[in-house]
Each structure stands twice: as structure tokens, then as C-alpha cells.
Coordinates of C-alpha atoms in Angstrom, one line a residue:
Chain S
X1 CA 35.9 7.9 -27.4
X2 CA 31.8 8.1 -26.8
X3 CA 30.4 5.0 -26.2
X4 CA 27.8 4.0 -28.8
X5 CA 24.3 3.2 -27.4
X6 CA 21.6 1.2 -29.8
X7 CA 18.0 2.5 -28.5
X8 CA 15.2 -0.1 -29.7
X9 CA 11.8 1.8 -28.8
X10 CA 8.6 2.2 -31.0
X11 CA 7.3 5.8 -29.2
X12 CA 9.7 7.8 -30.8
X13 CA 8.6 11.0 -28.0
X14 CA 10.7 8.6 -25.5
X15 CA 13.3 7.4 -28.1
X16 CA 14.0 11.2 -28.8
X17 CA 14.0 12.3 -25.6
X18 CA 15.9 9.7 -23.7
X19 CA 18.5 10.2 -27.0
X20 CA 18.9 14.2 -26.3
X21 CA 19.6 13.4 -23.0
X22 CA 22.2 10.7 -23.9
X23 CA 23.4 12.9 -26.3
X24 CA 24.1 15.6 -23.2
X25 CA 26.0 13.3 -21.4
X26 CA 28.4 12.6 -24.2
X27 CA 27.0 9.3 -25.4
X28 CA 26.5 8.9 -29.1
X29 CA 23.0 7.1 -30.2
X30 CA 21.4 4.7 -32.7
X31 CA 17.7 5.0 -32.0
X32 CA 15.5 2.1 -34.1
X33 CA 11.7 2.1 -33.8
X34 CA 11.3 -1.7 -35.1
X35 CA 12.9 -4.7 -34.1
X36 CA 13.9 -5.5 -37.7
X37 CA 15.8 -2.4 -38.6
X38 CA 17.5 -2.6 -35.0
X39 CA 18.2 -6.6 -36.1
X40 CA 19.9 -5.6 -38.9
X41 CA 22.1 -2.6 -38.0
X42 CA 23.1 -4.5 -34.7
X43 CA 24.8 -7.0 -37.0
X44 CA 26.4 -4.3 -39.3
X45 CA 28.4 -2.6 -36.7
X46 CA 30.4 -4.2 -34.0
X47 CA 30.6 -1.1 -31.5
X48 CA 28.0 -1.0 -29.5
X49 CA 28.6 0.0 -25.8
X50 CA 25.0 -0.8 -24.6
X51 CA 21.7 -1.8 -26.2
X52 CA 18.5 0.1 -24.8
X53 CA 15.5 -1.8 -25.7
X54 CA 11.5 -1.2 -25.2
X55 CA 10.0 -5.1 -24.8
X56 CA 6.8 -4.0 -26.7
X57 CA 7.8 -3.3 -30.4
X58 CA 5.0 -3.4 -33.5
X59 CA 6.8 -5.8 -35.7
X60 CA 8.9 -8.5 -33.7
X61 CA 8.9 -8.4 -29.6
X62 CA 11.6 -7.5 -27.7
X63 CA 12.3 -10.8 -26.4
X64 CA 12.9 -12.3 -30.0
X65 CA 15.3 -9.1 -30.4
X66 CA 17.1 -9.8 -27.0
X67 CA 17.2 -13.3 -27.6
X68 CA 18.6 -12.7 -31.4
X69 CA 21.7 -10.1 -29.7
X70 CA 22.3 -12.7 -27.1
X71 CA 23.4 -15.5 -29.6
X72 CA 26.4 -13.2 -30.6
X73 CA 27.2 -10.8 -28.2
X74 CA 27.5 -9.8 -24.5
X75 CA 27.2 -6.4 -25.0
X76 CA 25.1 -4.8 -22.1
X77 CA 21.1 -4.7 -22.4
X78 CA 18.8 -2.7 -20.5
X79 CA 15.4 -3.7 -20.8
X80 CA 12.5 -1.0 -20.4
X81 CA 9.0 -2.7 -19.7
X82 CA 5.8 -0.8 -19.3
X83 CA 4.2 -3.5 -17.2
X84 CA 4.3 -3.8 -13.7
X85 CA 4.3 -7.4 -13.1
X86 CA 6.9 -8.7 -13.1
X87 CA 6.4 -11.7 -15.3
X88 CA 8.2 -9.5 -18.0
X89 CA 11.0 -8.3 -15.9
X90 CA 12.3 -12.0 -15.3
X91 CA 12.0 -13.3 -18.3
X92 CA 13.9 -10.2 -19.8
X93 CA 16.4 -10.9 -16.9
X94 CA 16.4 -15.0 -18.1
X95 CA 17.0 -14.3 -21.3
X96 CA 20.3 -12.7 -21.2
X97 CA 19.5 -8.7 -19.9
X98 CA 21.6 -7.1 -17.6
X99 CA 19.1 -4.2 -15.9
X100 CA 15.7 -3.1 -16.8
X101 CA 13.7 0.2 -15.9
X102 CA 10.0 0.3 -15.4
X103 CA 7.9 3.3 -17.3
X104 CA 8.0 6.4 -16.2
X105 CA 11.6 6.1 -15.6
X106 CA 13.4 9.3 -14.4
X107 CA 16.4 10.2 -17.1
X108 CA 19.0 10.4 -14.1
X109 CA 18.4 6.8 -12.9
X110 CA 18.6 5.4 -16.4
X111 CA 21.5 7.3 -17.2
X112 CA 23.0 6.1 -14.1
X113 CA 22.5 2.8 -14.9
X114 CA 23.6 2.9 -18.6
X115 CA 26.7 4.3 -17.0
X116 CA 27.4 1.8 -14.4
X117 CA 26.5 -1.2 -16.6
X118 CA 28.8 0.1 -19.5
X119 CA 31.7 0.4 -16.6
X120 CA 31.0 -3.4 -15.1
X121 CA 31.9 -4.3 -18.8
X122 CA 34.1 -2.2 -20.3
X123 CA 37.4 -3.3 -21.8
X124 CA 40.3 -1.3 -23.4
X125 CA 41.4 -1.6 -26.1
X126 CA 45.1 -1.6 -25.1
X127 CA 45.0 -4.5 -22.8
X128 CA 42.9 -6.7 -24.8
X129 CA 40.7 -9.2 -22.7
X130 CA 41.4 -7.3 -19.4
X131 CA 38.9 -5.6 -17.2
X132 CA 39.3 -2.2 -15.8
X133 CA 37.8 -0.2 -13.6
X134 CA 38.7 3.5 -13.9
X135 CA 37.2 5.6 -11.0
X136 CA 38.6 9.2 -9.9
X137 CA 42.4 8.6 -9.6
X138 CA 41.6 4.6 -9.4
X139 CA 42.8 2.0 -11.5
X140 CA 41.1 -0.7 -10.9
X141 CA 42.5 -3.8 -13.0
X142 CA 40.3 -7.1 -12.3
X143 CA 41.3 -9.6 -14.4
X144 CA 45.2 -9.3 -12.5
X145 CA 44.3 -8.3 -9.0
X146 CA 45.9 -4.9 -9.4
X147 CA 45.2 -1.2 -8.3
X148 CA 46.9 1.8 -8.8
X149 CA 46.2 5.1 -7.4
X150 CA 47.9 8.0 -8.2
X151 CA 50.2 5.7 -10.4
X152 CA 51.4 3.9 -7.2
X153 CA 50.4 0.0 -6.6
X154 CA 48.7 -0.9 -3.0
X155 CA 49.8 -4.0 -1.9
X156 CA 45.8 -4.7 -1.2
X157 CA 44.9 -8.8 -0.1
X158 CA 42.1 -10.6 -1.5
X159 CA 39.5 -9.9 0.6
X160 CA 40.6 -6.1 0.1
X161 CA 41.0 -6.1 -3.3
X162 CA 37.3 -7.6 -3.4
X163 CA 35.8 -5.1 -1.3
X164 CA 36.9 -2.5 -3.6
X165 CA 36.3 -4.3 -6.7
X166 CA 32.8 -4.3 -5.7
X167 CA 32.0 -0.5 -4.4
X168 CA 33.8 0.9 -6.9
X169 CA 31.5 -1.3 -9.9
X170 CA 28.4 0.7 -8.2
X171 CA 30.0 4.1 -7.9
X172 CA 27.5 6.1 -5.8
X173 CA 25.5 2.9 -4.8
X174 CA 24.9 2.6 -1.2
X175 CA 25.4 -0.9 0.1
X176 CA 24.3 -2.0 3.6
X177 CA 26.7 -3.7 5.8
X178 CA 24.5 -7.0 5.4
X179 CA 24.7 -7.6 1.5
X180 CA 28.1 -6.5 1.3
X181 CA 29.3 -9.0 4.0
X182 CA 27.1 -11.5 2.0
X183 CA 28.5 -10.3 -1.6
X184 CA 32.2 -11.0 -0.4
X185 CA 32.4 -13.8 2.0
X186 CA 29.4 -15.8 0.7
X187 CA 27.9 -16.8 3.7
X188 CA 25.3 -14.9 6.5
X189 CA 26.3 -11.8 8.4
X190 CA 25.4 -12.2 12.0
X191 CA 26.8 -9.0 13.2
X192 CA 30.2 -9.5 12.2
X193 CA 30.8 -5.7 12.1
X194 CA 34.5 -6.3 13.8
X195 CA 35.9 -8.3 10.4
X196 CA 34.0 -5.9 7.7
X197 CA 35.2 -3.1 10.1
X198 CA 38.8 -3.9 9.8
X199 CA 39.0 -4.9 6.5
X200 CA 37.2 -1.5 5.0
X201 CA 39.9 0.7 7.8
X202 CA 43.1 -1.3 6.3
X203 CA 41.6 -0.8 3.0
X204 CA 41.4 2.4 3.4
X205 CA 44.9 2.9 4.9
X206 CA 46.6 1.5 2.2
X207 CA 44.8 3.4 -0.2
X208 CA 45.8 6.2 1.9
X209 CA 49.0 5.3 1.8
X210 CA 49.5 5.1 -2.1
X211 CA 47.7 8.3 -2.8
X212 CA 49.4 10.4 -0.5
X213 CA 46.3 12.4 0.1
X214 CA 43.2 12.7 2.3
X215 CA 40.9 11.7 -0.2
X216 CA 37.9 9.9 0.4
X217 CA 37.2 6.8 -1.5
X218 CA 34.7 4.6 0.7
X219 CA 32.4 6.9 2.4
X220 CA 30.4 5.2 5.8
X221 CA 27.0 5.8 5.6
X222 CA 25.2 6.1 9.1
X223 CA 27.5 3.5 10.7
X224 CA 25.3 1.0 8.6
X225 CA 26.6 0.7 5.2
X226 CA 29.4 1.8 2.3
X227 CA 29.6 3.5 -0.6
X228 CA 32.1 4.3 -3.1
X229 CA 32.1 8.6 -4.0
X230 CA 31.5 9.4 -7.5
X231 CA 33.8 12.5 -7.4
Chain O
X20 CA -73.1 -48.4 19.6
X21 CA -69.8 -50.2 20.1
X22 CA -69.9 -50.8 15.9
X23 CA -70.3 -46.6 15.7
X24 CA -67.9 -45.8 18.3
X25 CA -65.3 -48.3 16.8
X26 CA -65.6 -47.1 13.3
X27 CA -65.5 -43.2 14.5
X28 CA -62.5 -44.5 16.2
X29 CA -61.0 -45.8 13.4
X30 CA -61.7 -43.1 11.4
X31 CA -60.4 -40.4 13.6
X32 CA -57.0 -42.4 13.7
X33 CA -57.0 -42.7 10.2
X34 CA -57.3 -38.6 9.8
X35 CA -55.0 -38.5 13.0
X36 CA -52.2 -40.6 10.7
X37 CA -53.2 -39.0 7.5
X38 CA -52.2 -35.5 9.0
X39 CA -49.0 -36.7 10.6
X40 CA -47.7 -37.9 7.6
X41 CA -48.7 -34.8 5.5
X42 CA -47.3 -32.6 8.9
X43 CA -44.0 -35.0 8.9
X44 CA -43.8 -34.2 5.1
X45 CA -44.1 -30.7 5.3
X46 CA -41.7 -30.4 8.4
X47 CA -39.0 -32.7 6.0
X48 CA -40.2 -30.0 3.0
X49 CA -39.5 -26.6 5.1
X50 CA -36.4 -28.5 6.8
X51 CA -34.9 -28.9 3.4
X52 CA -35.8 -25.5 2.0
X53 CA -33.8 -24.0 5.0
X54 CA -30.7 -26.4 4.8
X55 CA -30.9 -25.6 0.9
X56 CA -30.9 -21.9 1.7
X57 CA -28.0 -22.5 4.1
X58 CA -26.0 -24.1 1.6
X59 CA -26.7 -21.4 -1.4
X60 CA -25.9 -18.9 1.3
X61 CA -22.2 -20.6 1.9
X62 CA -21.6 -20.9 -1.7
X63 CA -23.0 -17.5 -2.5
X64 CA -19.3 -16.6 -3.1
X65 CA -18.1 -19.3 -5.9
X66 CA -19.7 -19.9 -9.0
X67 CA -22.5 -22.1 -8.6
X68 CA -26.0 -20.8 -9.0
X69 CA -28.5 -23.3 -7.7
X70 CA -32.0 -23.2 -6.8
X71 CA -34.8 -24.8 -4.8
X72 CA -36.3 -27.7 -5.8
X73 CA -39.3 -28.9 -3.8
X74 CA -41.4 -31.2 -5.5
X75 CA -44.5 -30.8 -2.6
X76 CA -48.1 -31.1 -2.7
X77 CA -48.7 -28.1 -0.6
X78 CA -49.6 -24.7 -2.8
X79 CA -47.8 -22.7 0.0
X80 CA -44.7 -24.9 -0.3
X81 CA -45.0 -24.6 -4.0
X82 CA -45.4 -20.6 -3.9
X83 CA -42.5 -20.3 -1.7
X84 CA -40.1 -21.8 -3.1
X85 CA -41.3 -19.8 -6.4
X86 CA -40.5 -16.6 -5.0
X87 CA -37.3 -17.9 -3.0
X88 CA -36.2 -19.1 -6.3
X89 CA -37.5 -16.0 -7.9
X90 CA -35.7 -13.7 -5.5
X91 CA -32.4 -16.0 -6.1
X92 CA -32.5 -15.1 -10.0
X93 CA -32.0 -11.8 -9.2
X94 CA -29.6 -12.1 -7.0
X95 CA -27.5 -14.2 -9.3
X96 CA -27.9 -11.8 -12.5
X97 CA -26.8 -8.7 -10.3
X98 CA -23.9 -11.1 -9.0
X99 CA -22.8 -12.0 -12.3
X100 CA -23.4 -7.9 -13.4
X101 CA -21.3 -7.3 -10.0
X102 CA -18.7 -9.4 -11.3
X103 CA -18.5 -7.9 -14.9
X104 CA -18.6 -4.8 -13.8
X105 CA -15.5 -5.0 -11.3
X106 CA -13.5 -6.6 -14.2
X107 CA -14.3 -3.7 -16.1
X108 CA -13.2 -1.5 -13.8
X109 CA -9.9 -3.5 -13.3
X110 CA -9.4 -3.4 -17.1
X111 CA -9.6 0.0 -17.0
X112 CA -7.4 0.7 -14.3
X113 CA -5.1 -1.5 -15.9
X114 CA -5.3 0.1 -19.5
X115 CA -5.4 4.1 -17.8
X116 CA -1.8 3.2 -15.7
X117 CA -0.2 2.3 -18.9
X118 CA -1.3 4.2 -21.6
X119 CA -0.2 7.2 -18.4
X120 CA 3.1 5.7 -18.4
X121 CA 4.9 6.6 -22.0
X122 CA 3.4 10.4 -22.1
X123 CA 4.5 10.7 -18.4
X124 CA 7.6 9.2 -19.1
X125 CA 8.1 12.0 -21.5
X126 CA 6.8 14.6 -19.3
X127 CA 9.5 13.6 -16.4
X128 CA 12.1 13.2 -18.7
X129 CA 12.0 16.9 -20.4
X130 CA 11.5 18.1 -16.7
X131 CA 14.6 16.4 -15.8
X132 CA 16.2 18.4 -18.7
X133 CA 15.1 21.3 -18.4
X134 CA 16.0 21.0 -14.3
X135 CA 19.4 20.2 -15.8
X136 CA 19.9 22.9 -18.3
X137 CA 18.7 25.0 -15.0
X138 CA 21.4 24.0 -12.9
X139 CA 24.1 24.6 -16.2
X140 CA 23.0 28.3 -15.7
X141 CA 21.6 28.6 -19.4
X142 CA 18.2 29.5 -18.2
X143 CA 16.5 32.1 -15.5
X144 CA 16.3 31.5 -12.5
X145 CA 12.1 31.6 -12.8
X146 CA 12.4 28.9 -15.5
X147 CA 14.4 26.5 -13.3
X148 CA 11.9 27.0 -10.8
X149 CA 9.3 26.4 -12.7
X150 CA 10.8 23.4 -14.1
X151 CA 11.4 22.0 -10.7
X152 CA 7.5 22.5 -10.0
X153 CA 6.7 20.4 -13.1
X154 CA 9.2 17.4 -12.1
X155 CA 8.2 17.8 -8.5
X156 CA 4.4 17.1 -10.2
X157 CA 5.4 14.6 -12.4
X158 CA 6.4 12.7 -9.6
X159 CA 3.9 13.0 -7.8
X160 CA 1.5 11.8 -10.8
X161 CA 3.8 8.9 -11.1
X162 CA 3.8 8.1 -7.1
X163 CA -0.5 8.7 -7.5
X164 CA -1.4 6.3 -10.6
X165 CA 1.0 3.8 -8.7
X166 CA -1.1 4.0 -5.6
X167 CA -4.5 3.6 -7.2
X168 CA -2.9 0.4 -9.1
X169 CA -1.8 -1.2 -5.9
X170 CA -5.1 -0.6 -4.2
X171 CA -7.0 -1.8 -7.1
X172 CA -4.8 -5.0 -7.0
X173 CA -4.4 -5.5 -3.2
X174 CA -9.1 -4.8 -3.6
X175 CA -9.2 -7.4 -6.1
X176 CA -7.0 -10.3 -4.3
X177 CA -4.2 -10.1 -7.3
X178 CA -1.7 -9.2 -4.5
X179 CA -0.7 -12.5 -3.4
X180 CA 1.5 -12.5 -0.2
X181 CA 4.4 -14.7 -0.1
X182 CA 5.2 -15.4 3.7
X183 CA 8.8 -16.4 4.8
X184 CA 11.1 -16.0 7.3
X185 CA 12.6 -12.3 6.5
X186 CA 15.6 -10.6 7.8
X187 CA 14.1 -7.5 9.2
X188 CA 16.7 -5.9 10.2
X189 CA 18.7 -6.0 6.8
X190 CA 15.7 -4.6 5.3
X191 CA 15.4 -1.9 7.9
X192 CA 19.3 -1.1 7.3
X193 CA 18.6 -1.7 3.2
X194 CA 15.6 0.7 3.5
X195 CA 16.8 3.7 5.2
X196 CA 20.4 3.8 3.1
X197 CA 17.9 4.7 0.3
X198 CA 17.3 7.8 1.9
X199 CA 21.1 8.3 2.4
X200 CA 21.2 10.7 -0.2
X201 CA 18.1 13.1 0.2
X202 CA 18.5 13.2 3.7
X203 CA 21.9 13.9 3.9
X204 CA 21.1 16.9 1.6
X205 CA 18.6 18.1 2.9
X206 CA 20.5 18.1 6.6
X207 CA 18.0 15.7 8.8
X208 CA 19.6 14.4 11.6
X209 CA 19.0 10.7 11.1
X210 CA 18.7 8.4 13.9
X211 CA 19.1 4.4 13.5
X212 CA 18.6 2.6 16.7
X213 CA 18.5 -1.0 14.7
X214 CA 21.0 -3.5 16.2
X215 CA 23.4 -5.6 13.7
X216 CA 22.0 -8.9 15.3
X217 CA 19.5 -9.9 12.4
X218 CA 15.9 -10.2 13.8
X219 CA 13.8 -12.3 11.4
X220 CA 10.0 -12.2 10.9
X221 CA 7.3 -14.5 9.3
X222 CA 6.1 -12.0 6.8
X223 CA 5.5 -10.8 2.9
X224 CA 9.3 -9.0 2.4
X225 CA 7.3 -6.9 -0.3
X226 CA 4.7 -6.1 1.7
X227 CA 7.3 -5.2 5.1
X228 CA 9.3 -3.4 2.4
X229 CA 6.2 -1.2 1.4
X230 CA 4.4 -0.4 4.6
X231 CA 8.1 0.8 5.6
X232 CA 8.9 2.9 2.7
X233 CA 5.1 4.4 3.2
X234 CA 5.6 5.2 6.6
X235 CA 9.4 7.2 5.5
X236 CA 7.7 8.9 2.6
X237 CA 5.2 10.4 5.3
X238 CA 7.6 11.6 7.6
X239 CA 9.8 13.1 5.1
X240 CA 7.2 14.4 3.1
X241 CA 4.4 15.8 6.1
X242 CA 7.4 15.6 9.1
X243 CA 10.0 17.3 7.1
X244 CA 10.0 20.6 9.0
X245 CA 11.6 18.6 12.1
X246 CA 14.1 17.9 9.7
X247 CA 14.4 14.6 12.0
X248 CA 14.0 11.0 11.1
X249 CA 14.2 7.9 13.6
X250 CA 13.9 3.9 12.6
X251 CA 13.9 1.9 15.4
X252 CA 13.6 -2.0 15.7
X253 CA 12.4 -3.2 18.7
X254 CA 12.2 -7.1 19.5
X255 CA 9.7 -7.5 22.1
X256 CA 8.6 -10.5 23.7
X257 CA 5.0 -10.3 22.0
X258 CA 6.0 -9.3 18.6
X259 CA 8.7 -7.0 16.6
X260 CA 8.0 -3.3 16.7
X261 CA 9.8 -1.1 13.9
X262 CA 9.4 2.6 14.7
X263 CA 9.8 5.7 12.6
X264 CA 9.4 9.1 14.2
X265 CA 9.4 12.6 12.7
X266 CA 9.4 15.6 14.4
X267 CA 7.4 17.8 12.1
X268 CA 3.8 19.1 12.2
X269 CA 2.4 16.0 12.7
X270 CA -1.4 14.9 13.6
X271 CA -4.2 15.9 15.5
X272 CA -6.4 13.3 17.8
X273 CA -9.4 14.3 15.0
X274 CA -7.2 13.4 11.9
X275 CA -5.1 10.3 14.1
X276 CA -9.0 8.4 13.2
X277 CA -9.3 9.3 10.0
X278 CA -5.9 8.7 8.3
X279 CA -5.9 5.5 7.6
X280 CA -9.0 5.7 5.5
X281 CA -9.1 6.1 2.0
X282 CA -8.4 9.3 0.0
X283 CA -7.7 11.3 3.4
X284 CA -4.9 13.6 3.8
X285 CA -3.6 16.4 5.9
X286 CA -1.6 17.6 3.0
X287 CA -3.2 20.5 1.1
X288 CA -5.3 19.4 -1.9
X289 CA -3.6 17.8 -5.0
X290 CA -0.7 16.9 -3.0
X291 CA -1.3 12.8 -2.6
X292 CA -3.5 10.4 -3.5
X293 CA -4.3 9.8 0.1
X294 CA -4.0 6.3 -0.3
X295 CA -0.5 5.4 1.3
X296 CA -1.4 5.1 4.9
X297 CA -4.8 2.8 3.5
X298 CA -2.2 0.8 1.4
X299 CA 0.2 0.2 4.4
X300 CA -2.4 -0.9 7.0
X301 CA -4.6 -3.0 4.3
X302 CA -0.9 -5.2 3.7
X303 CA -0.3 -5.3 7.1
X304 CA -3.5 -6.4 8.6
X305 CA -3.5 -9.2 5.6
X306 CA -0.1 -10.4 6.9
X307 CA -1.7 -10.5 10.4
X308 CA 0.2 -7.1 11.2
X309 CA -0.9 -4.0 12.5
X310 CA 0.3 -0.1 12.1
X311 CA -0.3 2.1 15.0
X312 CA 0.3 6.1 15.2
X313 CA 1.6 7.9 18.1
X314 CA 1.5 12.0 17.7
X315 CA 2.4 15.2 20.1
X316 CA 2.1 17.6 16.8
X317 CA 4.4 19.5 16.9
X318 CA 7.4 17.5 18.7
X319 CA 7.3 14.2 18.0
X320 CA 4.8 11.8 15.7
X321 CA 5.8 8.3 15.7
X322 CA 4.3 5.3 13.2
X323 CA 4.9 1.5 14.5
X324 CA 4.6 -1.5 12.5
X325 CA 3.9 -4.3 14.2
X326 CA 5.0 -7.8 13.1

């Protein structure tokens, strides 16, 4: 199905053009160019994959409009600012936003974005309540622990399991050796390339393993940080 | 005899006194002028606007400080001018960089998809060349108004540097994995001599993050024919030195002076604003850093920021 994305923007020369591109990478589009109207069809429908909004509106400001989705929904929201202080990025970001993009904004990064926020949340419909993570031949199922690749289940541990969980949220997305060792273990990295090291190689074993194939899922980038491959 | 010569006497000591005091009195009045001038001088920079006030019997004294105060009026009304003026011109800026922002927003956008519809192999091969020519330049307008804001706010004192302890080499690491992609594409062979130990240094993480990012642009963009990129972190008794070397065309003794200043470049016209290099040195010198250049054109150009 094509994910539904509500676009709030007043300068309808972006709205149109950031929906035509949308539109060519399969995403369907509501594009509003008042708060109001965007208020109001938000509450009719129930489907919304991602909500694109533009903090400077004629009629009602974007906050009140984030504010008003955030009482009823969790539903992904991008806020696009045209300022560069950063006053406006934070608050967006306090009041319940996910991501925001700063005028000009290339199409590819947004689109990027849109995609990789719509993954961190999406949840199908046959498993109600569960989060997956569906990337190549990757089944990534976080709410049990579980991964299947190529149909077969990788006995993967925690610390594993998390380390995937996490590259494979930012398809594409390099991470350094630093924040990753901070994202999982929660506490300084000090040159503790030996643990990250080994956990990443077993990881990659295993996957190995299951698949039955060469492929590679966790590329090393210069010898100083991961990434998971988009295809 | 002794009656005249006593009363001449007395006389002369009377003018004798008489003079002192007005002498004393105008040494106090002149003594005060100057300190008054002093202390005008030192607040020249805040708001106050005073004048001097010396209530003397002398005409000179009186003139004087007429024209002193005279002369300060001026000075004040062109200050104030100064100031309005400079406001304006930050208003401006401001307003110009985002009423830019939505039509070049567009303008990258439909480059972008006409640069995709290119690669799909719906269009000639001219058109996706051209297309590429027009993102390539909307970039570059994006990179330029960007430039020109941050001078404008780094000029006016809006920049406000936040020093802390800051994990350099993370950011070194964070910095250069930006450039995985492009460089990887574009076949550089990337060296990284930046050890896992963290090395920390009390700076602005912004600013660091800037001046670094400057310096990478540069060799990518005016080194790129070396198709070579080194980062280096040195920690050095003195001080931390981060390194990035190219091995492209790079600069002559003649332009090594003159980069740094503003609106020079060694790229052919309309390619850069120019003020990167300005940018990077006026951050680092206000964090009490210091960004040197080291060049052989032709094999090996190196830029150091030193923390």
C-alpha cells in the first residue's frame, strides 16, 4: 500500500513540487496550504503515514497545528523552518516533531528522511502493536527480539540484536564508532574498538550463517564507523 | 620708604596669590577636561553620550570646551547614524537570505528532478547535463547566501561561542564519515591517521565543526584532481593540531597571503563566495585558535587547525 503523506505548506511552488516528487517515489499526498483546512482533514482520516509541515502558515502557525496533531496521534512530523536559528528548530523538536529540514532543502535528503522516519514507526497491520523492520531480505521484529533472514531465525544476543536494530533504523546512515558505542552501551567509548569489533564480526557471522550467502549487511566505513546498505 | 616698600610688597604677594589660585584653577580645569575626554573615549563604545561641562571664568576654557563638545555632537550623531545603518544592513541580510530560500528551494528541487528523470533515461543526454549544471549552481547559491549570513552574524557579535570540553576526535571521525559517500564515489584514497583514544579540547563544537568542514570542502572542491584526502589529529604538547591535506593544484606563496581575506579565491569567477577560508580563521582566532596553510602546489597542500 502507499503510505499517505499530509503536506501543510502555504507556497504552493514547494508544496507542488515537493508532492510530484513524492508522488515519483510512490507516496500518495494531501497537500493543505492553511493550518485550518490541514486541522480539519487530519481529523477526518486516520491514515496518515507522515505529516510534512511548513512552521510559517497565514492563518494559524505551525506550532498550534503540531501541537493540535500531537494531542491525538504519534504519527511522524517533519517540520520545515525557513529560519536559521535555531530557536524554531527546538521548539518544533519540544513540541512533539520527529525531524525538521531547513529551506533550501534538497528533495533526496527529505525524501530520505520521510522514508526513514515512516520505517522507525511503521506497524503492520497483521501483527497489530508490533514493530518491524523490513530491510532487503531482513526481518527485523522489535517488539519480540526476533530476526529472520532469508526466512531462517539467527539466534542473535542482546547486544547483537541491538546493534542491528539500530543500523538497520538508518538504512544508509553512516555512524562513527564513537556514537554507536554510546547509542548501545550507554556509557563513553574510550577506544573500546576490541568489544564493538567483536560484536559487529559475530553479528555478522550469524547473519551469514542464516542467509547462506555473501551478502553484505553492515558495511565498515574507513576502519572508523558502520553503516547498514540500502540494497 | 619702609611704608612703600612694605605695601609694594604686599601688593606683589597679593597678585603673586591671586595668580596662583587662578593658575591652580585652570590647571584643575584643563586636568578635568582631559580625564573627562579619557572617560568619553573608554565609553565611546556603550550608549552614553556625555559632554564637557566646565563651568570656568577663562574665555579660552569656555571656547574649548565649546568646540570639544561641539566636535563630540558630531561624533555622536554619526555613531548613532553608524549604528542604524548597520542594523539596516543586518535587516536586510536577514530578509534577502529568506525571501532566497522558498524560490531556491524550488529551483533545487526541480533540478533534482529533472537530474532524476535524467538518470531514468527519459531525457538526452544534453538535458541531463544541463540539469546537472543547474543543481550543481543551485548549490552553490545555497552554499553562497549561507556564507554571507554567517559572516554578517559572526561581524555583528550574534555568533555567540559556547566553550566546553569537546571530543575532538569523535568529531574528526563524525566529520569525515560525512564524506563517506562522495568520496568513495568519486575514488579518493582517503587517509585517517586519528587514533580511537578521545582527545578533548576547550572549544565552540560548532565553531571546530565548521572550520573543519571548510577546510574539507576546499580540498575536495580546489584539491580534488589529487583525488587524495588526509585528516590527521595530532596531540602535541603545545596544543592539538588537526590536519587535512590534498594533493591537488593547490596554492602559490602570492595567493598563501591573500586567502584568508575576504571575497578571494583561486577558483575561477562565480565559483564561491570567497568567504570560507575568512569564515574559518575569524571562528578560530575568536576561540583563541589559529589555521595555518602549508602548500608544494602541485603535490601536497596541507591546512592545520590549531586548538
Amino acid at each position: 500500500m502507499r503510505s499517505r503523506i499530509l503536506i501543510i505548506e502555504d507556497d504552493q511552488s514547494v508544496s507542488g513540487m515537493v508532492s510530484d516528487y513524492l508522488a515519483s517515489e510512490e507516496f500518495q499526498t494531501d497537500v493543505f496550504d492553511s493550518g485550518e483546512a490541514a486541522v480539519r482533514a487530519f481529523s477526518g482520516r486516520q491514515d496518515y503515514a507522515l505529516v510534512l509541515i511548513d512552521l510559517m502558515l497565514p492563518d494559524m502557525s505551525g506550532m498550534d497545528v503540531l501541537r493540535y496533531i500531537r494531542r491525538s496521534s504519534t504519527v511522524p512530523i517533519i517540520i520545515i523552518t525557513a529560519k536559521d536559528n535555531d530557536t524554531d528548530k527546538s521548539l518544533g523538536l519540544n513540541l512533539g516533531a520527529d525531524d525538521y529540514v531547513v529551506k533550501p532543502f534538497s528533495l533526496i535528503e527529505l525524501t530520505a528522511r520521510i522514508k526513514a522516519n515512516i520505517r522507525r514507526t511503521t506497524r503492520y497491520d497483521s501483527h497489530p502493536g508490533e514493530d518491524m523492520i523490513r530491510i532487503r531480505d531482513l526481518e527485523i521484529n522489535v517488539t519480540k527480539y526476533t530476526v529472520r533472514v532469508s526466512g531462517r531465525e539467527p539466534d542473535l544476543t542482546r547486544t547483537e540484536f541491538e546493534i542491528l536494530c539500530l543500523l538497520a533504523s538508518h538504512p544508509g546512515q553512516a555512524f562513527s564508532k564513537e556514537r554507536l558505542y554510546e547509542l548501545i552501551w550507554k556509557e563513553p567509548y574510550f577506544g573500546n574498538e576490541n568489544v564493538l569489533n567483536t560484536h559487529i564480526n559475530r553479528l555478522r557471522a550469524k547473519l551469514k550463517a542464516a542467509s547462506g550467502r555473501d551478502t553484505v549487511y553492515i558495511k565498515t566505513l574507513w576502519g572508523i564507523g558502520y553503516k547498514m546498505e540500502e540494497e | 620708604m619702609a611704608v612703600w616698600l612694605g605695601s609694594l610688597s604686599l601688593v606683589l604677594l597679593a597678585v603673586y596669590v591671586r595668580e596662583r589660585i587662578i593658575n591652580r584653577n585652570l590647571n584643575k580645569e584643563v586636568l578635568y577636561i582631559r580625564e573627562r575626554l579619557a572617560a568619553l573615549t573608554e565609553a565611546s563604545g556603550t550608549r552614553e553620550n556625555g559632554y564637557v561641562l566646565v563651568p570656568s571664568g577663562n574665555v579660552g576654557v569656555r571656547e574649548l570646551s565649546a568646540q570639544l563638545n561641539h566636535l563630540l555632537e558630531t561624533f555622536y550623531r554619526q555613531k548613532a547614524e553608524y549604528q542604524c545603518a548597520r542594523q539596516a544592513m543586518e535587516q536586510m541580510l536577514t530578509n534577502i537570505s529568506h525571501d532566497l530560500r522558498t524560490p531556491l528551494t524550488v529551483l533545487k528541487g526541480y533540478s533534482e528532478l529533472l537530474l532524476k528523470e535524467g538518470k531514468r533515461g527519459t531525457s538526452l543526454p544534453e538535458f541531463r547535463d544541463m540539469a546537472k549544471k543547474i543543481d550543481r549552481k543551485a548549490d552553490e547559491l545555497v552554499r553562497t547566501i549561507d556564507e554571507y549570513f554567517t559572516m554578517s552574524k559572526i561581524e555583528s557579535g550574534d555568533w555567540k561561542l559556547v566553550m566546553r570540553r569537546v571530543n575532538v576526535t569523535q568529531l574528526c571521525h563524525e566529520l569525515i564519515l560525512d564524506y563517506y559517500d562522495v568520496l568513495e564515489e568519486a575514488q579518493y584514497e582517503v587517509a585517517i591517521q586519528v587514533d580511537d583514544m578521545p582527545v578533548y579540547a576547550y572549544s565552540d563544537e560548532e565553531a571546530v565543526k565548521r572550520i573543519l568542514k571548510n577546510m574539507i570542502d576546499n580540498a575536495v572542491r580546489h584539491g580534488g584532481s589529487g583525488k587524495y584526502l588526509g585528516i590527521r589529529l595530532k596531540y602535541l604538547a603545545d596544543g592539538i593540531r588537526i590536519e587535512v591535506e590534498d594533493h591537488g593544484a593547490g596554492i602559490t606563496a602570492k595567493d598563501e597571503e591573500q586567502i584568508f581575506s575576504r571575497n578571494y579565491t583561486t577558483a575561477r569567477k562565480g565559483t564561491g563566495s570567497g568567504l570560507g577560508l575568512t569564515i574559518a580563521r575569524n571562528l578560530a582566532r575568536q576561540m583563541g585558535a589559529d589555521i595555518e596553510v602549508y602548500s608544494e602546489p602541485g603535490i601536497r597542500t596541507v591546512f592545520t587547525l590549531i586548538l
